[in-house]
């Protein structure tokens, strides 16, 4: 299926989604979000897709939600259309790992889309920001909630209230970004890392993602209890037997997702 706002590339079990609205610096419109969600829905049960990368171009990941699409809307329309809510829920509850590869601008909804992913890798040209305050509005797809969890209250307030951008070096230092990677062959490196994840047992991958995400929603003792139950349950898998036998036999494990 051809998409209007996305380019898809399959690299074995890694699916790379490239945001593709260069004329507006990949501003996220309704169509783009719907297309991302269609891809996620299709790939959620596709055994050939184990890890997804969302990336943009060298100069821009996404410069925010599409201001031209929103400009004339009033609050009743926004409320009744429930603008972006369903899409937010589909992306943020996706079970397989989502990697954001950010080069250049990740602003407003672009920064929020990156933060909905599980890991953010960036090049040194990346610029993160929540500049909605300059438009007389505020973040609306998680920016005020996820950013403080990554960078702390003070920096999140600073970014949302001043609208300033955070560069890659600062973003890595404060934990918004996992690693800053070289600009040259950025995409190749992203795929390489995604493949490394993809080679693991899918049962472990899904359990780890679920357990880490639970830590955002629950208290410490409930979270640790959840983790322990997941850990116990993995001992009913063939992959646990294979992984531990491979260690003892000093060989590389061959996981079967069973
Ligand atoms: N939307 C629409 N078009 C955009 C755009 C955007 N976010 N960003 C850039 N463009 C367009 C420009 O209008 C321009 O188009 P033409 O004039 O050529 O037709 C083209 O892309 C190139 O942009 P510039 O000429 O401005 O390029 P520069 O290199 O000079 O500047 C820039 C790059 C990224 C600094 C600048 O473009 C910029 O400031 N862009 C806007 C950044 C921004 O404010 N982003 C936040 C958007 S608001 C919701 C929840 C959340 C949201 C919405 C709803 N609900 C729950 C309901 C999210 C809101 C946002 O993200």
mmCIF file of C-alpha atoms and ligand atoms in Angstrom:
data_model
loop_
_atom_site.group_PDB
_atom_site.id
_atom_site.type_symbol
_atom_site.label_atom_id
_atom_site.label_comp_id
_atom_site.label_asym_id
_atom_site.label_seq_id
_atom_site.Cartn_x
_atom_site.Cartn_y
_atom_site.Cartn_z
ATOM 1 C CA UNK A 1 0.000 0.000 0.000
ATOM 2 C CA UNK A 2 1.331 3.440 -0.921
ATOM 3 C CA UNK A 3 1.217 6.202 1.650
ATOM 4 C CA UNK A 4 0.918 9.908 0.933
ATOM 5 C CA UNK A 5 2.944 11.178 3.891
ATOM 6 C CA UNK A 6 5.229 8.248 4.723
ATOM 7 C CA UNK A 7 7.928 6.193 3.060
ATOM 8 C CA UNK A 8 8.255 2.649 4.355
ATOM 9 C CA UNK A 9 11.363 0.515 4.171
ATOM 10 C CA UNK A 10 11.579 -3.074 5.333
ATOM 11 C CA UNK A 11 14.984 -4.181 6.565
ATOM 12 C CA UNK A 12 14.438 -7.824 7.454
ATOM 13 C CA UNK A 13 12.300 -7.663 10.617
ATOM 14 C CA UNK A 14 12.837 -3.943 11.119
ATOM 15 C CA UNK A 15 10.306 -1.559 9.628
ATOM 16 C CA UNK A 16 11.525 1.969 9.005
ATOM 17 C CA UNK A 17 8.845 4.661 8.743
ATOM 18 C CA UNK A 18 10.136 7.844 7.208
ATOM 19 C CA UNK A 19 7.960 10.919 7.704
ATOM 20 C CA UNK A 20 7.658 12.539 4.298
ATOM 21 C CA UNK A 21 6.126 15.997 4.020
ATOM 22 C CA UNK A 22 9.295 17.922 3.172
ATOM 23 C CA UNK A 23 7.388 20.995 1.937
ATOM 24 C CA UNK A 24 6.292 21.675 5.522
ATOM 25 C CA UNK A 25 9.305 20.222 7.385
ATOM 26 C CA UNK A 26 7.269 17.068 8.093
ATOM 27 C CA UNK A 27 4.550 18.987 9.937
ATOM 28 C CA UNK A 28 2.212 16.349 11.295
ATOM 29 C CA UNK A 29 -1.255 16.627 9.787
ATOM 30 C CA UNK A 30 -4.252 14.407 10.295
ATOM 31 C CA UNK A 31 -3.362 12.321 7.253
ATOM 32 C CA UNK A 32 0.156 11.612 8.511
ATOM 33 C CA UNK A 33 -1.039 10.557 11.948
ATOM 34 C CA UNK A 34 -3.720 8.349 10.447
ATOM 35 C CA UNK A 35 -1.167 6.753 8.141
ATOM 36 C CA UNK A 36 1.256 6.121 11.017
ATOM 37 C CA UNK A 37 -1.585 4.459 12.928
ATOM 38 C CA UNK A 38 -2.568 2.333 9.922
ATOM 39 C CA UNK A 39 1.019 1.085 9.647
ATOM 40 C CA UNK A 40 1.184 0.348 13.375
ATOM 41 C CA UNK A 41 -2.130 -1.506 13.362
ATOM 42 C CA UNK A 42 -1.052 -3.633 10.399
ATOM 43 C CA UNK A 43 2.350 -4.414 11.844
ATOM 44 C CA UNK A 44 1.126 -5.186 15.354
ATOM 45 C CA UNK A 45 0.209 -8.743 14.356
ATOM 46 C CA UNK A 46 2.723 -9.085 11.529
ATOM 47 C CA UNK A 47 5.355 -11.595 12.625
ATOM 48 C CA UNK A 48 7.755 -10.141 10.072
ATOM 49 C CA UNK A 49 7.869 -6.824 11.944
ATOM 50 C CA UNK A 50 9.560 -6.865 15.336
ATOM 51 C CA UNK A 51 10.921 -3.337 15.757
ATOM 52 C CA UNK A 52 9.808 -0.055 14.194
ATOM 53 C CA UNK A 53 11.910 3.030 13.573
ATOM 54 C CA UNK A 54 10.233 6.401 13.008
ATOM 55 C CA UNK A 55 12.512 8.954 11.456
ATOM 56 C CA UNK A 56 12.482 12.061 9.287
ATOM 57 C CA UNK A 57 15.054 13.656 7.039
ATOM 58 C CA UNK A 58 18.517 14.917 7.925
ATOM 59 C CA UNK A 59 17.223 18.442 8.632
ATOM 60 C CA UNK A 60 13.874 17.782 10.258
ATOM 61 C CA UNK A 61 12.224 14.981 12.172
ATOM 62 C CA UNK A 62 8.959 16.950 12.387
ATOM 63 C CA UNK A 63 8.420 20.672 12.969
ATOM 64 C CA UNK A 64 5.248 20.085 14.949
ATOM 65 C CA UNK A 65 1.598 19.531 14.268
ATOM 66 C CA UNK A 66 0.467 21.208 11.062
ATOM 67 C CA UNK A 67 -0.254 24.798 12.088
ATOM 68 C CA UNK A 68 -1.985 25.517 8.780
ATOM 69 C CA UNK A 69 -4.409 22.652 9.399
ATOM 70 C CA UNK A 70 -5.194 23.872 12.923
ATOM 71 C CA UNK A 71 -5.182 27.629 12.371
ATOM 72 C CA UNK A 72 -8.882 28.150 11.689
ATOM 73 C CA UNK A 73 -10.297 25.567 14.074
ATOM 74 C CA UNK A 74 -12.262 26.558 17.144
ATOM 75 C CA UNK A 75 -12.353 24.756 20.469
ATOM 76 C CA UNK A 76 -15.714 23.095 19.774
ATOM 77 C CA UNK A 77 -14.352 21.571 16.575
ATOM 78 C CA UNK A 78 -11.202 20.413 18.351
ATOM 79 C CA UNK A 79 -13.293 18.918 21.139
ATOM 80 C CA UNK A 80 -15.835 17.196 18.906
ATOM 81 C CA UNK A 81 -13.235 15.892 16.464
ATOM 82 C CA UNK A 82 -11.182 14.774 19.458
ATOM 83 C CA UNK A 83 -8.190 15.884 17.431
ATOM 84 C CA UNK A 84 -5.287 13.403 17.682
ATOM 85 C CA UNK A 85 -6.629 11.522 20.742
ATOM 86 C CA UNK A 86 -7.229 8.177 19.100
ATOM 87 C CA UNK A 87 -3.905 8.380 17.265
ATOM 88 C CA UNK A 88 -2.057 9.260 20.469
ATOM 89 C CA UNK A 89 -3.550 6.198 22.158
ATOM 90 C CA UNK A 90 -2.639 3.857 19.295
ATOM 91 C CA UNK A 91 0.985 5.027 19.185
ATOM 92 C CA UNK A 92 1.546 5.139 22.919
ATOM 93 C CA UNK A 93 0.027 1.704 23.525
ATOM 94 C CA UNK A 94 1.868 -0.034 20.680
ATOM 95 C CA UNK A 95 3.423 -3.234 22.063
ATOM 96 C CA UNK A 96 6.565 -3.688 19.967
ATOM 97 C CA UNK A 97 9.577 -1.394 20.374
ATOM 98 C CA UNK A 98 9.332 2.000 18.691
ATOM 99 C CA UNK A 99 12.551 3.865 18.052
ATOM 100 C CA UNK A 100 12.614 7.562 17.133
ATOM 101 C CA UNK A 101 15.583 8.636 15.027
ATOM 102 C CA UNK A 102 15.797 12.414 15.320
ATOM 103 C CA UNK A 103 17.939 14.628 13.137
ATOM 104 C CA UNK A 104 17.145 18.344 12.943
ATOM 105 C CA UNK A 105 13.900 19.795 14.304
ATOM 106 C CA UNK A 106 11.628 17.806 16.622
ATOM 107 C CA UNK A 107 9.246 20.524 17.732
ATOM 108 C CA UNK A 108 5.814 20.567 19.343
ATOM 109 C CA UNK A 109 3.932 17.499 18.142
ATOM 110 C CA UNK A 110 7.223 16.304 16.597
ATOM 111 C CA UNK A 111 8.905 16.274 19.998
ATOM 112 C CA UNK A 112 5.800 14.621 21.447
ATOM 113 C CA UNK A 113 5.818 11.936 18.754
ATOM 114 C CA UNK A 114 9.479 11.198 19.528
ATOM 115 C CA UNK A 115 8.651 10.992 23.243
ATOM 116 C CA UNK A 116 5.831 8.510 22.545
ATOM 117 C CA UNK A 117 8.522 6.177 21.206
ATOM 118 C CA UNK A 118 10.516 3.926 23.533
ATOM 119 C CA UNK A 119 13.997 5.117 22.656
ATOM 120 C CA UNK A 120 15.177 8.346 21.058
ATOM 121 C CA UNK A 121 18.451 8.340 19.143
ATOM 122 C CA UNK A 122 19.609 11.662 17.732
ATOM 123 C CA UNK A 123 22.296 13.239 15.609
ATOM 124 C CA UNK A 124 24.098 16.307 16.895
ATOM 125 C CA UNK A 125 21.891 18.538 14.700
ATOM 126 C CA UNK A 126 18.751 17.525 16.616
ATOM 127 C CA UNK A 127 16.740 20.318 18.213
ATOM 128 C CA UNK A 128 13.931 19.475 20.585
ATOM 129 C CA UNK A 129 11.323 22.021 21.595
ATOM 130 C CA UNK A 130 7.788 22.659 22.758
ATOM 131 C CA UNK A 131 7.273 26.107 21.236
ATOM 132 C CA UNK A 132 3.446 26.000 21.241
ATOM 133 C CA UNK A 133 3.443 28.932 23.676
ATOM 134 C CA UNK A 134 4.619 31.132 20.779
ATOM 135 C CA UNK A 135 1.389 30.231 18.959
ATOM 136 C CA UNK A 136 -0.819 31.180 21.889
ATOM 137 C CA UNK A 137 -1.517 27.574 22.815
ATOM 138 C CA UNK A 138 0.236 24.761 24.678
ATOM 139 C CA UNK A 139 1.308 21.179 24.089
ATOM 140 C CA UNK A 140 -1.583 18.750 23.720
ATOM 141 C CA UNK A 141 -0.296 15.275 22.919
ATOM 142 C CA UNK A 142 1.698 14.522 26.024
ATOM 143 C CA UNK A 143 4.389 17.212 26.051
ATOM 144 C CA UNK A 144 3.587 18.607 29.476
ATOM 145 C CA UNK A 145 3.448 15.088 30.936
ATOM 146 C CA UNK A 146 6.273 13.194 29.235
ATOM 147 C CA UNK A 147 8.908 15.934 29.063
ATOM 148 C CA UNK A 148 9.149 16.482 32.860
ATOM 149 C CA UNK A 149 9.480 12.715 33.309
ATOM 150 C CA UNK A 150 12.499 12.753 30.984
ATOM 151 C CA UNK A 151 14.200 16.010 31.854
ATOM 152 C CA UNK A 152 12.756 17.034 35.216
ATOM 153 C CA UNK A 153 10.292 19.771 36.123
ATOM 154 C CA UNK A 154 12.603 22.757 35.879
ATOM 155 C CA UNK A 155 13.869 22.063 32.367
ATOM 156 C CA UNK A 156 10.402 21.050 31.169
ATOM 157 C CA UNK A 157 8.948 24.308 32.498
ATOM 158 C CA UNK A 158 11.827 26.221 30.914
ATOM 159 C CA UNK A 159 11.207 24.623 27.522
ATOM 160 C CA UNK A 160 7.415 24.912 27.542
ATOM 161 C CA UNK A 161 7.306 28.435 28.980
ATOM 162 C CA UNK A 162 10.112 30.021 26.939
ATOM 163 C CA UNK A 163 9.661 27.888 23.826
ATOM 164 C CA UNK A 164 13.431 27.453 23.577
ATOM 165 C CA UNK A 165 15.048 24.517 21.800
ATOM 166 C CA UNK A 166 17.240 21.898 23.464
ATOM 167 C CA UNK A 167 20.185 20.649 21.412
ATOM 168 C CA UNK A 168 21.267 17.023 21.159
ATOM 169 C CA UNK A 169 24.140 17.338 23.608
ATOM 170 C CA UNK A 170 21.875 18.717 26.338
ATOM 171 C CA UNK A 171 19.109 16.247 25.469
ATOM 172 C CA UNK A 172 21.485 13.320 25.887
ATOM 173 C CA UNK A 173 22.927 14.750 29.102
ATOM 174 C CA UNK A 174 19.500 15.091 30.719
ATOM 175 C CA UNK A 175 18.146 11.770 29.486
ATOM 176 C CA UNK A 176 15.665 12.793 26.793
ATOM 177 C CA UNK A 177 17.912 11.141 24.220
ATOM 178 C CA UNK A 178 19.461 7.758 24.709
ATOM 179 C CA UNK A 179 22.474 8.230 22.437
ATOM 180 C CA UNK A 180 23.805 10.815 19.992
ATOM 181 C CA UNK A 181 24.980 9.027 16.859
ATOM 182 C CA UNK A 182 27.063 10.325 13.933
ATOM 183 C CA UNK A 183 25.113 12.073 11.172
ATOM 184 C CA UNK A 184 26.880 9.997 8.546
ATOM 185 C CA UNK A 185 24.992 6.741 8.045
ATOM 186 C CA UNK A 186 22.543 7.637 10.844
ATOM 187 C CA UNK A 187 19.803 5.545 9.287
ATOM 188 C CA UNK A 188 22.107 2.560 8.817
ATOM 189 C CA UNK A 189 23.127 2.746 12.466
ATOM 190 C CA UNK A 190 19.472 2.988 13.572
ATOM 191 C CA UNK A 191 18.674 -0.145 11.596
ATOM 192 C CA UNK A 192 21.717 -1.895 13.050
ATOM 193 C CA UNK A 193 20.568 -1.145 16.617
ATOM 194 C CA UNK A 194 16.971 -2.118 15.806
ATOM 195 C CA UNK A 195 18.187 -5.434 14.394
ATOM 196 C CA UNK A 196 20.125 -6.076 17.571
ATOM 197 C CA UNK A 197 16.855 -5.724 19.525
ATOM 198 C CA UNK A 198 14.945 -7.707 16.925
ATOM 199 C CA UNK A 199 17.270 -10.710 17.354
ATOM 200 C CA UNK A 200 16.168 -11.183 20.977
ATOM 201 C CA UNK A 201 13.182 -13.214 22.119
ATOM 202 C CA UNK A 202 9.971 -11.349 21.286
ATOM 203 C CA UNK A 203 8.435 -12.569 24.550
ATOM 204 C CA UNK A 204 11.231 -10.874 26.500
ATOM 205 C CA UNK A 205 11.059 -7.754 24.322
ATOM 206 C CA UNK A 206 7.320 -7.283 24.924
ATOM 207 C CA UNK A 207 7.585 -8.071 28.633
ATOM 208 C CA UNK A 208 10.411 -5.564 29.151
ATOM 209 C CA UNK A 209 8.568 -2.801 27.303
ATOM 210 C CA UNK A 210 5.397 -3.461 29.280
ATOM 211 C CA UNK A 211 7.232 -3.517 32.620
ATOM 212 C CA UNK A 212 9.158 -0.292 31.975
ATOM 213 C CA UNK A 213 5.999 1.465 30.817
ATOM 214 C CA UNK A 214 4.152 0.312 33.945
ATOM 215 C CA UNK A 215 6.751 2.202 36.008
ATOM 216 C CA UNK A 216 5.210 5.434 34.685
ATOM 217 C CA UNK A 217 1.729 4.472 35.815
ATOM 218 C CA UNK A 218 2.149 2.815 39.199
ATOM 219 C CA UNK A 219 3.933 2.972 42.534
ATOM 220 C CA UNK A 220 7.274 1.243 43.135
ATOM 221 C CA UNK A 221 6.043 -1.831 45.010
ATOM 222 C CA UNK A 222 3.261 -2.579 42.487
ATOM 223 C CA UNK A 223 5.732 -2.063 39.656
ATOM 224 C CA UNK A 224 8.281 -4.399 41.185
ATOM 225 C CA UNK A 225 5.569 -6.968 41.813
ATOM 226 C CA UNK A 226 4.505 -6.714 38.171
ATOM 227 C CA UNK A 227 8.122 -7.120 37.061
ATOM 228 C CA UNK A 228 8.593 -10.190 39.291
ATOM 229 C CA UNK A 229 5.459 -11.902 37.879
ATOM 230 C CA UNK A 230 6.622 -11.207 34.327
ATOM 231 C CA UNK A 231 10.073 -12.538 35.203
ATOM 232 C CA UNK A 232 8.592 -15.729 36.659
ATOM 233 C CA UNK A 233 6.347 -16.223 33.635
ATOM 234 C CA UNK A 234 9.317 -16.076 31.245
ATOM 235 C CA UNK A 235 10.572 -19.313 32.808
ATOM 236 C CA UNK A 236 7.788 -21.123 30.989
ATOM 237 C CA UNK A 237 9.293 -20.187 27.629
ATOM 238 C CA UNK A 238 11.576 -22.217 25.390
ATOM 239 C CA UNK A 239 13.576 -19.023 24.897
ATOM 240 C CA UNK A 240 14.542 -18.976 28.582
ATOM 241 C CA UNK A 241 15.814 -22.568 28.286
ATOM 242 C CA UNK A 242 17.641 -21.737 25.057
ATOM 243 C CA UNK A 243 19.110 -18.455 26.353
ATOM 244 C CA UNK A 244 20.479 -19.983 29.533
ATOM 245 C CA UNK A 245 21.689 -23.195 27.823
ATOM 246 C CA UNK A 246 23.483 -21.072 25.211
ATOM 247 C CA UNK A 247 25.242 -19.143 27.968
ATOM 248 C CA UNK A 248 26.395 -22.330 29.679
ATOM 249 C CA UNK A 249 27.471 -23.884 26.356
ATOM 250 C CA UNK A 250 29.271 -20.654 25.354
ATOM 251 C CA UNK A 251 27.330 -20.179 22.105
ATOM 252 C CA UNK A 252 24.955 -17.598 20.639
ATOM 253 C CA UNK A 253 21.311 -18.290 21.535
ATOM 254 C CA UNK A 254 18.772 -19.007 18.811
ATOM 255 C CA UNK A 255 15.442 -17.663 19.987
ATOM 256 C CA UNK A 256 12.157 -18.996 18.634
ATOM 257 C CA UNK A 257 9.669 -16.693 20.429
ATOM 258 C CA UNK A 258 8.178 -19.709 22.211
HETATM 259 N N1 LIG B 1 3.026 23.503 10.433
HETATM 260 C C1 LIG B 1 2.799 23.850 9.161
HETATM 261 N N2 LIG B 1 3.780 24.280 8.324
HETATM 262 C C2 LIG B 1 5.025 24.374 8.828
HETATM 263 C C3 LIG B 1 5.324 24.023 10.151
HETATM 264 C C4 LIG B 1 4.245 23.565 10.983
HETATM 265 N N3 LIG B 1 4.431 23.143 12.251
HETATM 266 N N4 LIG B 1 6.652 24.226 10.354
HETATM 267 C C5 LIG B 1 7.150 24.667 9.185
HETATM 268 N N5 LIG B 1 6.187 24.753 8.261
HETATM 269 C C6 LIG B 1 6.278 25.205 6.880
HETATM 270 C C7 LIG B 1 6.486 26.703 6.781
HETATM 271 O O1 LIG B 1 5.262 27.360 6.875
HETATM 272 C C8 LIG B 1 7.117 26.826 5.432
HETATM 273 O O2 LIG B 1 6.112 26.717 4.452
HETATM 274 P P1 LIG B 1 6.025 27.748 3.218
HETATM 275 O O3 LIG B 1 6.035 29.093 3.820
HETATM 276 O O4 LIG B 1 7.260 27.442 2.415
HETATM 277 O O5 LIG B 1 4.760 27.382 2.528
HETATM 278 C C9 LIG B 1 7.993 25.593 5.347
HETATM 279 O O6 LIG B 1 7.461 24.661 6.277
HETATM 280 C C10 LIG B 1 9.437 25.855 5.703
HETATM 281 O O7 LIG B 1 9.461 26.469 6.977
HETATM 282 P P2 LIG B 1 10.305 27.786 7.308
HETATM 283 O O8 LIG B 1 10.424 28.632 6.109
HETATM 284 O O9 LIG B 1 9.720 28.387 8.521
HETATM 285 O O10 LIG B 1 11.732 27.145 7.622
HETATM 286 P P3 LIG B 1 12.896 27.724 8.537
HETATM 287 O O11 LIG B 1 14.055 26.848 8.293
HETATM 288 O O12 LIG B 1 13.041 29.197 8.325
HETATM 289 O O13 LIG B 1 12.382 27.538 10.032
HETATM 290 C C11 LIG B 1 11.389 26.294 11.871
HETATM 291 C C12 LIG B 1 12.266 26.239 10.576
HETATM 292 C C13 LIG B 1 11.163 24.843 12.314
HETATM 293 C C14 LIG B 1 12.170 27.020 12.980
HETATM 294 C C15 LIG B 1 10.068 27.025 11.593
HETATM 295 O O14 LIG B 1 9.479 26.439 10.434
HETATM 296 C C16 LIG B 1 9.087 26.919 12.707
HETATM 297 O O15 LIG B 1 9.192 27.613 13.712
HETATM 298 N N6 LIG B 1 8.062 26.058 12.528
HETATM 299 C C17 LIG B 1 6.981 25.932 13.506
HETATM 300 C C18 LIG B 1 7.440 25.220 14.768
HETATM 301 C C19 LIG B 1 6.323 25.104 15.762
HETATM 302 O O16 LIG B 1 5.791 26.104 16.269
HETATM 303 N N7 LIG B 1 5.936 23.892 16.064
HETATM 304 C C20 LIG B 1 4.820 23.598 16.998
HETATM 305 C C21 LIG B 1 3.550 23.500 16.185
HETATM 306 S S1 LIG B 1 2.117 23.404 17.205
HETATM 307 C C22 LIG B 1 -3.271 18.730 19.802
HETATM 308 C C23 LIG B 1 -2.172 18.423 20.461
HETATM 309 C C24 LIG B 1 -0.950 18.879 20.066
HETATM 310 C C25 LIG B 1 -0.795 19.687 18.990
HETATM 311 C C26 LIG B 1 -1.892 19.988 18.302
HETATM 312 C C27 LIG B 1 -3.128 19.528 18.706
HETATM 313 N N8 LIG B 1 -4.537 18.276 20.259
HETATM 314 C C28 LIG B 1 -4.586 17.360 21.361
HETATM 315 C C29 LIG B 1 -5.703 18.728 19.769
HETATM 316 C C30 LIG B 1 0.524 20.158 18.616
HETATM 317 C C31 LIG B 1 0.771 21.411 18.330
HETATM 318 C C32 LIG B 1 2.002 21.795 17.662
HETATM 319 O O17 LIG B 1 2.917 21.003 17.391
#
